[in-house]
Coordinates of C-alpha atoms in Angstrom, one line a residue:
M12 CA -134.8 35.8 14.5
G13 CA -136.5 37.6 11.5
D14 CA -140.2 37.8 10.7
S15 CA -142.2 34.7 9.7
G16 CA -145.5 34.0 8.0
T17 CA -147.5 34.9 11.1
G18 CA -148.2 38.4 9.9
S19 CA -145.6 40.7 11.3
L20 CA -145.0 38.7 14.5
K21 CA -141.4 37.7 15.1
Q22 CA -140.4 34.1 15.6
G23 CA -138.2 33.5 18.7
E24 CA -137.2 30.6 20.9
F25 CA -138.8 30.7 24.3
V26 CA -139.7 28.2 27.0
G27 CA -143.0 28.4 29.1
S28 CA -143.4 27.4 32.7
L29 CA -146.7 26.8 34.4
D30 CA -146.2 27.3 38.1
C31 CA -149.2 25.9 40.1
G32 CA -148.6 27.2 43.7
T33 CA -150.6 26.9 46.8
T34 CA -152.6 30.1 46.4
S35 CA -152.0 31.1 42.8
V36 CA -151.1 29.9 39.3
R37 CA -148.8 31.7 37.0
F38 CA -147.6 31.1 33.4
I39 CA -144.2 32.6 32.7
I40 CA -142.4 32.7 29.3
F41 CA -138.6 32.9 29.5
D42 CA -135.8 33.5 27.0
Q43 CA -132.5 31.7 27.1
F44 CA -131.1 34.1 29.7
A45 CA -134.1 33.7 32.0
N46 CA -135.5 37.2 31.1
I47 CA -139.3 37.1 31.5
V48 CA -140.8 37.8 28.1
A49 CA -144.5 37.5 29.1
Q50 CA -146.4 36.3 32.2
H51 CA -149.8 36.1 33.8
Q52 CA -150.8 35.2 37.4
L53 CA -154.2 34.5 39.0
E54 CA -155.1 33.6 42.6
F55 CA -157.5 30.8 43.1
P56 CA -159.9 30.1 46.1
Q57 CA -158.8 28.4 49.3
Y58 CA -161.4 26.3 51.2
Y59 CA -161.2 26.0 55.0
A60 CA -164.3 23.9 55.8
H61 CA -163.2 23.1 59.4
P62 CA -160.3 24.1 61.7
G63 CA -157.1 22.5 60.4
W64 CA -158.7 21.7 57.0
H65 CA -157.4 23.2 53.8
G66 CA -158.9 22.3 50.4
H67 CA -158.7 23.2 46.8
E68 CA -161.0 22.4 43.9
A69 CA -158.9 20.6 41.3
D70 CA -161.1 21.9 38.5
E71 CA -160.4 25.5 39.6
I72 CA -156.6 24.9 39.5
Q73 CA -157.0 23.6 35.9
Q74 CA -159.2 26.5 34.8
H75 CA -156.8 29.1 36.3
S76 CA -153.9 27.3 34.6
D77 CA -155.7 27.4 31.2
K78 CA -156.5 31.1 31.7
C79 CA -152.9 32.0 32.7
I80 CA -151.6 30.3 29.5
E81 CA -154.1 32.2 27.4
E82 CA -153.4 35.6 28.9
A83 CA -149.6 35.2 28.8
I84 CA -149.8 34.2 25.2
K85 CA -151.8 37.4 24.5
E86 CA -149.1 39.4 26.2
L87 CA -146.4 37.6 24.2
E88 CA -148.2 38.5 20.9
S89 CA -148.7 42.1 21.9
A90 CA -145.0 42.3 22.6
G91 CA -144.5 41.3 18.9
W92 CA -143.7 37.6 19.2
A93 CA -145.6 34.7 17.5
K94 CA -147.0 32.1 19.9
E95 CA -145.1 29.4 18.0
S96 CA -142.0 30.9 19.6
V97 CA -142.9 28.9 22.7
K98 CA -141.0 25.6 22.0
V99 CA -141.7 23.6 25.1
V100 CA -143.5 23.9 28.4
G101 CA -142.5 22.8 31.9
I102 CA -144.9 22.4 34.9
T103 CA -144.0 22.9 38.6
N104 CA -146.4 22.5 41.5
Q105 CA -147.2 22.5 45.2
R106 CA -146.2 19.0 46.0
E107 CA -148.0 16.9 48.6
T108 CA -151.5 18.2 47.7
A109 CA -153.6 15.1 46.8
V110 CA -156.1 14.9 44.0
A111 CA -158.5 12.0 43.4
W112 CA -160.4 11.8 40.1
S113 CA -162.4 9.3 38.1
R114 CA -160.8 7.2 35.4
K115 CA -164.1 7.0 33.5
T116 CA -165.1 10.7 33.6
G117 CA -161.8 12.5 34.2
K118 CA -163.6 14.6 36.9
P119 CA -162.4 15.1 40.5
L120 CA -164.3 13.0 43.1
C121 CA -163.8 15.4 46.0
D122 CA -161.8 18.5 46.9
A123 CA -158.1 18.2 46.8
I124 CA -156.4 18.0 50.3
V125 CA -153.7 20.6 50.4
W126 CA -150.1 19.8 51.7
D127 CA -150.5 21.8 54.9
D128 CA -153.9 20.3 55.8
A129 CA -154.0 18.8 59.3
R130 CA -157.3 16.8 59.2
T131 CA -155.4 13.5 58.8
K132 CA -153.9 13.5 62.3
N133 CA -155.9 10.4 63.4
T134 CA -155.0 8.6 60.1
V135 CA -151.4 9.1 61.1
V136 CA -152.0 7.8 64.6
H137 CA -153.7 4.7 63.1
Y138 CA -150.7 4.0 60.8
E139 CA -148.2 4.6 63.6
Q140 CA -150.0 1.9 65.5
K141 CA -150.1 -0.4 62.5
L142 CA -146.3 0.2 62.0
K143 CA -145.8 -0.8 65.6
D144 CA -148.0 -3.9 65.6
V145 CA -148.0 -5.2 62.1
G146 CA -145.1 -3.4 60.4
I147 CA -143.9 -3.2 56.8
E148 CA -143.2 -6.3 54.7
V149 CA -139.5 -5.9 53.9
Q150 CA -139.1 -9.4 52.4
P151 CA -141.8 -12.0 51.5
G152 CA -143.4 -12.9 54.8
I153 CA -140.9 -10.9 56.9
F154 CA -142.2 -7.7 58.6
S155 CA -140.2 -4.9 60.3
K156 CA -142.3 -3.4 63.1
G157 CA -141.9 -1.0 66.0
E158 CA -138.7 1.1 65.8
E159 CA -137.5 -1.2 63.0
G160 CA -140.6 -0.4 61.1
V161 CA -140.1 3.4 61.4
E162 CA -136.5 2.9 60.3
A163 CA -137.6 0.7 57.3
L164 CA -140.1 3.4 56.2
R165 CA -137.4 6.0 56.3
R166 CA -134.9 3.7 54.5
I167 CA -137.4 3.1 51.7
T168 CA -139.0 6.6 51.3
G169 CA -136.7 9.1 53.2
L170 CA -139.8 10.2 55.1
P171 CA -141.5 9.8 58.5
L172 CA -145.3 9.2 58.9
S173 CA -146.9 12.6 58.9
T174 CA -150.0 14.5 57.9
Y175 CA -147.8 16.2 55.3
F176 CA -147.5 13.4 52.8
S177 CA -150.0 12.5 50.1
A178 CA -150.6 8.8 50.6
I179 CA -152.0 9.6 54.1
K180 CA -154.4 12.2 52.4
L181 CA -155.5 9.6 49.8
R182 CA -156.2 7.1 52.5
W183 CA -158.3 9.7 54.4
M184 CA -160.3 10.4 51.2
I185 CA -161.0 6.7 50.7
D186 CA -162.1 6.4 54.4
H187 CA -164.2 9.5 54.6
Y188 CA -165.7 10.1 51.1
Q189 CA -168.1 7.5 49.9
Q190 CA -167.6 8.4 46.2
V191 CA -163.8 7.9 46.6
K192 CA -164.2 4.6 48.4
E193 CA -166.6 3.3 45.7
A194 CA -164.3 4.5 42.9
H195 CA -161.4 2.7 44.7
E196 CA -163.4 -0.5 45.0
A197 CA -164.6 -0.3 41.4
D198 CA -161.1 0.4 40.1
D199 CA -162.3 3.8 38.8
L200 CA -160.0 5.9 41.0
L201 CA -157.0 7.8 39.8
F202 CA -154.7 9.5 42.3
G203 CA -152.1 12.1 41.7
T204 CA -150.3 15.2 43.0
V205 CA -151.0 18.5 41.2
E206 CA -148.5 18.0 38.3
S207 CA -150.1 14.7 37.6
W208 CA -153.6 16.3 37.5
V209 CA -152.6 19.3 35.4
A210 CA -150.5 17.2 32.9
Y211 CA -153.4 14.7 32.6
N212 CA -155.7 17.5 31.5
L213 CA -153.3 19.4 29.3
L214 CA -152.3 16.2 27.5
G215 CA -155.9 15.4 26.6
G216 CA -157.7 14.3 29.7
V217 CA -159.9 11.2 29.5
S218 CA -159.4 10.9 25.7
T219 CA -155.7 10.1 26.1
S220 CA -155.6 9.1 29.8
I221 CA -152.0 10.1 30.3
H222 CA -151.7 9.4 34.0
I223 CA -148.1 10.2 35.1
S224 CA -146.3 11.3 38.2
E225 CA -142.8 12.8 38.2
V226 CA -140.3 11.4 40.7
T227 CA -139.7 14.5 42.9
N228 CA -143.4 14.7 43.5
A229 CA -143.7 10.9 43.9
S230 CA -140.9 11.0 46.5
R231 CA -143.4 13.0 48.7
T232 CA -146.1 10.4 48.8
L233 CA -144.7 7.8 51.3
L234 CA -145.1 5.2 48.4
L235 CA -141.9 5.7 46.4
N236 CA -138.7 3.7 46.9
T237 CA -136.2 6.5 46.5
T238 CA -133.4 4.2 45.7
T239 CA -135.1 2.3 42.8
L240 CA -137.4 5.2 41.8
Q241 CA -140.3 2.7 41.7
W242 CA -143.6 2.5 43.6
E243 CA -142.9 0.2 46.6
P244 CA -145.5 -2.7 46.6
S245 CA -145.1 -3.3 50.4
L246 CA -146.1 0.3 51.1
V247 CA -149.0 0.2 48.7
R248 CA -150.2 -2.8 50.6
F249 CA -149.4 -1.2 54.0
F250 CA -151.8 1.7 53.2
G251 CA -154.4 -0.6 51.7
L252 CA -154.3 0.9 48.2
R253 CA -154.8 -0.7 44.8
E254 CA -151.7 -0.3 42.7
S255 CA -153.9 0.7 39.7
V256 CA -154.7 4.1 41.3
L257 CA -151.1 5.1 41.0
P258 CA -149.7 7.1 38.0
K259 CA -146.9 5.8 35.8
L260 CA -143.5 7.2 37.0
V261 CA -141.6 9.6 34.8
S262 CA -138.3 11.5 35.1
T263 CA -138.0 15.3 35.7
S264 CA -136.9 16.1 32.2
E265 CA -138.4 14.3 29.2
V266 CA -141.2 14.9 26.6
Y267 CA -144.4 13.4 28.1
G268 CA -146.7 14.4 25.2
K269 CA -148.2 17.4 23.5
I270 CA -150.7 20.0 24.7
A271 CA -154.1 19.0 23.4
Y272 CA -156.0 22.3 23.2
G273 CA -155.7 26.1 23.6
P274 CA -153.2 28.5 22.2
L275 CA -150.3 26.1 22.8
K276 CA -151.9 23.1 21.2
G277 CA -149.2 20.8 19.8
V278 CA -146.4 22.2 22.0
P279 CA -144.6 19.5 24.0
I280 CA -144.6 19.3 27.8
G281 CA -141.0 18.5 28.7
G282 CA -140.4 19.1 32.4
L283 CA -142.3 18.2 35.5
V284 CA -141.0 19.0 38.9
G285 CA -142.2 19.7 42.5
D286 CA -141.9 23.4 43.3
Q287 CA -139.0 23.1 45.8
Q288 CA -136.9 20.9 43.6
G289 CA -137.8 23.3 40.8
A290 CA -136.3 26.2 42.8
L291 CA -133.2 24.1 43.5
V292 CA -132.7 23.7 39.7
G293 CA -133.7 27.3 39.1
N294 CA -131.1 28.5 41.6
K295 CA -128.6 26.2 39.8
C296 CA -127.8 24.4 43.0
L297 CA -126.9 21.2 41.0
K298 CA -123.7 20.4 42.9
Q299 CA -123.2 18.7 46.3
G300 CA -123.2 21.2 49.2
E301 CA -125.2 24.0 47.4
A302 CA -128.4 25.1 49.1
K303 CA -131.5 27.3 48.5
C304 CA -134.5 28.3 50.5
T305 CA -137.8 29.3 49.0
Y306 CA -140.0 31.5 51.1
G307 CA -143.6 31.2 49.8
T308 CA -146.7 30.2 51.8
G309 CA -144.3 27.8 53.6
A310 CA -140.5 27.8 53.4
F311 CA -138.4 25.0 52.0
L312 CA -134.7 24.6 52.3
L313 CA -133.0 22.1 50.0
F314 CA -129.4 21.1 50.3
C315 CA -128.0 19.2 47.3
T316 CA -126.3 15.9 48.3
G317 CA -125.4 14.8 44.8
G318 CA -125.8 11.1 43.8
E319 CA -126.0 9.8 47.3
I320 CA -129.0 9.6 49.6
V321 CA -127.9 11.2 52.9
K322 CA -130.0 9.7 55.7
S323 CA -130.9 12.4 58.3
S324 CA -130.7 11.6 62.0
H325 CA -131.8 15.2 62.8
G326 CA -135.3 15.6 61.6
L327 CA -134.8 16.3 57.9
L328 CA -136.1 14.5 54.9
S329 CA -134.1 12.8 52.2
T330 CA -135.7 13.6 48.9
V331 CA -135.2 13.2 45.2
A332 CA -133.8 16.5 43.8
Y333 CA -134.2 15.7 40.1
Q334 CA -133.7 12.9 37.5
A335 CA -132.3 14.5 34.3
G336 CA -134.0 12.1 32.0
P337 CA -135.5 8.5 31.7
G338 CA -132.9 6.1 33.1
A339 CA -130.6 8.9 34.3
K340 CA -129.0 8.5 37.8
P341 CA -131.1 10.6 40.3
V342 CA -129.6 13.5 42.2
Y343 CA -130.7 13.7 45.9
A344 CA -131.2 16.5 48.5
L345 CA -131.8 16.9 52.2
E346 CA -134.9 19.0 52.8
G347 CA -136.3 20.9 55.7
S348 CA -139.9 22.1 55.5
I349 CA -141.4 25.0 57.4
A350 CA -145.2 24.9 57.2
V351 CA -145.8 28.6 57.8
A352 CA -143.7 31.4 56.3
G353 CA -145.5 33.9 54.0
S354 CA -148.8 32.6 55.4
A355 CA -148.0 34.2 58.8
I356 CA -147.7 37.5 57.1
K357 CA -151.0 36.9 55.3
W358 CA -152.5 36.1 58.8
L359 CA -151.2 39.5 60.1
R360 CA -152.9 41.1 57.1
D361 CA -156.2 39.2 56.7
S362 CA -157.0 37.9 60.2
M363 CA -155.3 40.5 62.5
N364 CA -155.6 43.6 60.3
L365 CA -152.1 44.8 61.5
I366 CA -151.0 45.5 57.9
S367 CA -152.9 46.2 54.7
S368 CA -150.4 44.5 52.3
A369 CA -147.8 41.8 52.7
A370 CA -145.0 44.2 51.8
E371 CA -146.0 46.4 54.7
V372 CA -144.7 43.9 57.3
N373 CA -141.2 45.1 56.7
S374 CA -141.9 48.8 57.2
L375 CA -144.0 48.0 60.3
A376 CA -141.2 45.8 61.7
E377 CA -138.6 48.5 61.0
K378 CA -140.2 50.9 63.5
E379 CA -138.7 48.9 66.3
P380 CA -135.1 47.8 66.6
T381 CA -136.0 44.6 68.5
T382 CA -139.1 42.5 69.2
G383 CA -139.1 43.7 72.8
G384 CA -138.7 40.2 74.0
V385 CA -141.6 38.7 71.9
Y386 CA -141.2 35.4 70.2
F387 CA -143.8 34.1 67.7
V388 CA -143.9 30.3 67.1
T389 CA -146.0 30.2 63.9
A390 CA -147.2 26.6 64.4
F391 CA -150.6 27.2 62.8
S392 CA -150.8 23.5 61.7
G393 CA -148.2 21.9 63.9
L394 CA -144.4 22.1 63.3
L395 CA -142.6 20.4 60.4
A396 CA -138.8 20.0 60.2
P397 CA -136.8 19.5 62.3
Y398 CA -139.4 19.2 65.1
W399 CA -142.2 17.1 63.5
D400 CA -144.8 17.8 66.1
P401 CA -148.4 17.9 64.6
G402 CA -149.7 18.8 68.1
A403 CA -147.7 22.0 68.3
A404 CA -149.8 25.2 68.5
G405 CA -149.1 28.8 67.4
L406 CA -147.7 30.8 70.3
L407 CA -146.9 34.5 70.9
I408 CA -144.9 34.7 74.1
G409 CA -142.9 37.4 75.9
M410 CA -145.6 40.0 75.5
S411 CA -146.2 42.8 78.0
Q412 CA -148.0 46.2 78.0
Y413 CA -144.9 47.5 76.2
T414 CA -145.6 45.2 73.2
N415 CA -146.9 46.9 70.1
P416 CA -147.8 45.8 66.5
S417 CA -144.2 46.6 65.3
H418 CA -142.8 44.1 67.8
I419 CA -145.2 41.4 66.6
A420 CA -144.4 42.2 62.9
R421 CA -140.7 41.9 63.7
A422 CA -141.3 38.6 65.7
T423 CA -143.0 37.2 62.6
L424 CA -140.0 37.9 60.5
E425 CA -137.7 36.5 63.2
A426 CA -139.8 33.3 63.4
N427 CA -139.0 32.6 59.8
A428 CA -135.3 33.2 60.4
F429 CA -135.2 31.0 63.5
Q430 CA -136.9 28.1 61.7
T431 CA -134.5 28.4 58.8
R432 CA -131.6 28.3 61.3
A433 CA -133.0 25.2 63.0
I434 CA -133.0 23.4 59.6
I435 CA -129.5 24.5 58.7
E436 CA -128.1 23.4 62.1
S437 CA -129.6 19.9 61.3
M438 CA -128.1 20.0 57.8
K439 CA -124.7 20.7 59.2
L440 CA -124.9 17.7 61.6
D441 CA -126.2 15.4 58.9
S442 CA -123.9 16.3 56.0
G443 CA -120.8 17.4 58.0
K444 CA -120.6 20.5 55.8
D445 CA -120.8 24.1 56.8
L446 CA -123.1 26.4 54.8
K447 CA -121.3 29.4 53.5
H448 CA -124.3 31.1 52.0
L449 CA -127.9 30.5 51.3
K450 CA -129.6 31.3 48.0
V451 CA -133.1 32.6 48.5
D452 CA -136.2 33.2 46.4
G453 CA -140.0 33.5 46.8
G454 CA -142.3 36.3 47.8
M455 CA -141.0 37.0 51.3
T456 CA -137.5 37.6 50.1
N457 CA -138.6 41.0 48.5
G458 CA -138.2 42.6 51.9
D459 CA -134.7 43.7 52.7
L460 CA -135.4 43.7 56.4
A461 CA -136.6 40.1 56.3
M462 CA -133.4 39.1 54.6
Q463 CA -131.2 41.1 57.0
I464 CA -132.9 39.4 59.9
L465 CA -132.3 36.0 58.3
A466 CA -128.6 36.7 57.9
D467 CA -128.4 38.1 61.5
I468 CA -130.1 35.2 63.2
G469 CA -128.7 32.5 60.9
G470 CA -125.1 33.8 61.0
F471 CA -124.6 33.1 57.3
G472 CA -124.6 35.1 54.1
V473 CA -127.9 35.4 52.2
V474 CA -127.8 35.7 48.4
R475 CA -130.9 37.0 46.6
P476 CA -131.1 37.0 42.8
E477 CA -132.8 39.9 41.0
M478 CA -135.1 37.6 39.1
R479 CA -136.7 35.6 41.9
E480 CA -139.1 33.3 40.0
S481 CA -136.7 30.4 40.6
T482 CA -139.4 27.7 40.9
A483 CA -140.8 28.5 37.4
L484 CA -137.3 28.9 36.0
G485 CA -136.4 25.4 37.3
S486 CA -139.2 23.8 35.4
A487 CA -138.3 25.9 32.3
I488 CA -134.7 24.7 32.5
L489 CA -135.8 21.1 32.8
A490 CA -138.3 21.4 29.9
G491 CA -135.6 23.2 27.7
A492 CA -133.1 20.5 28.5
A493 CA -135.6 17.8 27.5
I494 CA -135.5 19.0 23.9
N495 CA -131.9 20.3 24.0
L496 CA -133.1 23.9 23.6
F497 CA -130.3 26.6 24.0
G498 CA -127.9 23.7 24.6
W499 CA -129.1 23.4 28.2
D500 CA -127.8 20.2 29.8
L501 CA -128.4 19.4 33.5
N502 CA -125.3 17.2 33.5
D503 CA -123.2 20.2 32.4
P504 CA -123.7 23.2 34.8
K505 CA -121.5 25.2 32.4
S506 CA -124.4 25.1 29.8
L507 CA -126.5 27.1 32.2
E508 CA -123.8 29.8 33.0
S509 CA -125.6 32.6 31.1
V510 CA -129.0 31.8 32.8
N511 CA -130.2 34.4 35.4
T512 CA -126.9 36.2 36.0
T513 CA -128.1 39.8 36.3
G514 CA -127.8 41.4 39.6
S515 CA -127.9 39.5 42.9
R516 CA -127.8 41.2 46.3
G517 CA -126.0 39.8 49.3
F518 CA -126.8 40.2 53.0
V519 CA -124.2 39.6 55.7
P520 CA -124.8 39.0 59.4
G521 CA -124.6 42.2 61.4
L522 CA -125.4 40.8 64.8
G523 CA -122.8 39.8 67.4
E524 CA -122.4 36.1 68.1
Q525 CA -123.4 36.5 71.8
E526 CA -126.6 38.3 71.0
R527 CA -127.4 35.8 68.3
Q528 CA -126.9 32.9 70.7
K529 CA -129.1 34.6 73.3
K530 CA -132.0 35.0 70.9
W531 CA -131.5 31.5 69.6
E532 CA -131.9 30.1 73.2
G533 CA -135.0 32.2 73.7
W534 CA -136.5 30.7 70.5
Q535 CA -135.8 27.2 71.6
R536 CA -137.6 27.8 74.9
A537 CA -140.6 29.2 73.1
V538 CA -140.7 26.2 70.8
E539 CA -140.7 23.8 73.8
R540 CA -143.7 25.6 75.2
S541 CA -145.6 25.4 71.9
K542 CA -145.1 21.6 71.5
R543 CA -147.7 18.9 72.1
W544 CA -150.4 21.5 72.9
D545 CA -153.0 19.6 70.9
E546 CA -152.9 15.9 71.9
G547 CA -155.2 14.9 69.0
V548 CA -158.8 14.1 69.5
D549 CA -160.8 11.7 67.4
D550 CA -162.8 13.7 64.8
E551 CA -165.0 12.0 62.3
R552 CA -166.1 15.1 60.3
A553 CA -166.2 14.5 56.5

């Protein structure tokens, strides 16, 4: 790898990953073994204008992305490597967050609506009614409505109607923000999820107008036909959208263009992927029956089903796992989403002041061997899989004068484990396969106690890699494969054998089956009490 003309800086071969999460952006530079060579991370502001609302400023996400790239490149150079060593960049992102911007100016028209935002409850009710009365056009002039309509929507998209998915958020923006409505009517509106927005800017913004969306992200909009991997015209009509607002669909691993500015100007962007699918690839769960769970702000469990779409009859989503290149046959997954994981720990820290840092939750929880009968249903914005109840409310139950902060901290970690188990039980029923072990990553997995509780309550082995930036690694693998860097090939898992192999730690269940079952039944009773608390009131705030 000797020296080159850039002074004394060495030339290497690295891949960059821009990971745009819910609360922070990071840029990580990996070598071929997934060792981190340089990185930079920045948190960006969260906006909670009203109860249940969660907004981001799209411009701030872009500015933080640019800054992270700049700082990571400085770190790379101070480690002695030339910036030309970064051969390709991948982007991974929080998925269902909706961004609306102007075709003419390239500027956002309003705040982005974040994936866990619950303001669209009434929009969902409206479209549930429309599904019942009018239905979806499944053939010219033929509409499926009522239960058949619900089934048709699931068959096409793999998804139910929910506040979670981005077409609902876009519809809300058009209905509530005059400037978005006018842009839509004047055909000046561009819609995209975060990868779409960030790629648009990095690839030249309004001057090149590269408006693309990658299929794993598109599969979370309620507008993609997951069988054909095309936008479904009948759903675009159902939600009353112009087709011209939608991005051009691209695969998960291909060269989309070159970065137009900054220290990586001229470097190709070669991988785009939704964060959870990124973590599936980063954990190398490329074969049918392999599963991973990422514990970040929320928690997301993906179970690879290979080339077939497995329809869930137990509250899970069928989703696109990745498409290895233009025209490649897609790989699918079953997914269970938990809205609140790490954000419950953040709540203990920032709102309740029970801990002063997120890591402290483990040491506080460790002070008590049990929760003292306390259950914490962390339904801060309703419950996602497998319950799908937007009206569920957060609930702490089983408290007495005996209850102390350690019990509550432990109940928070247990809530995470119970919700993971609920999803895995559904996956077993849908796929007919037992899960031997679960690969885990994300911030919450740093705590040994949290992982032991997960194994105890789940009754399965938990495997935690030493390098846990699996989401970023996934987009790096996809980008590397797009230009055949390091011989990486998604169709040949052997080509990835030497990636991220150093040190993983296993956790095995230490709780008796009887005790596990008793706790599980208690959790189910607590969930029943939390359900349907908020019946949904009409709320016209904008």
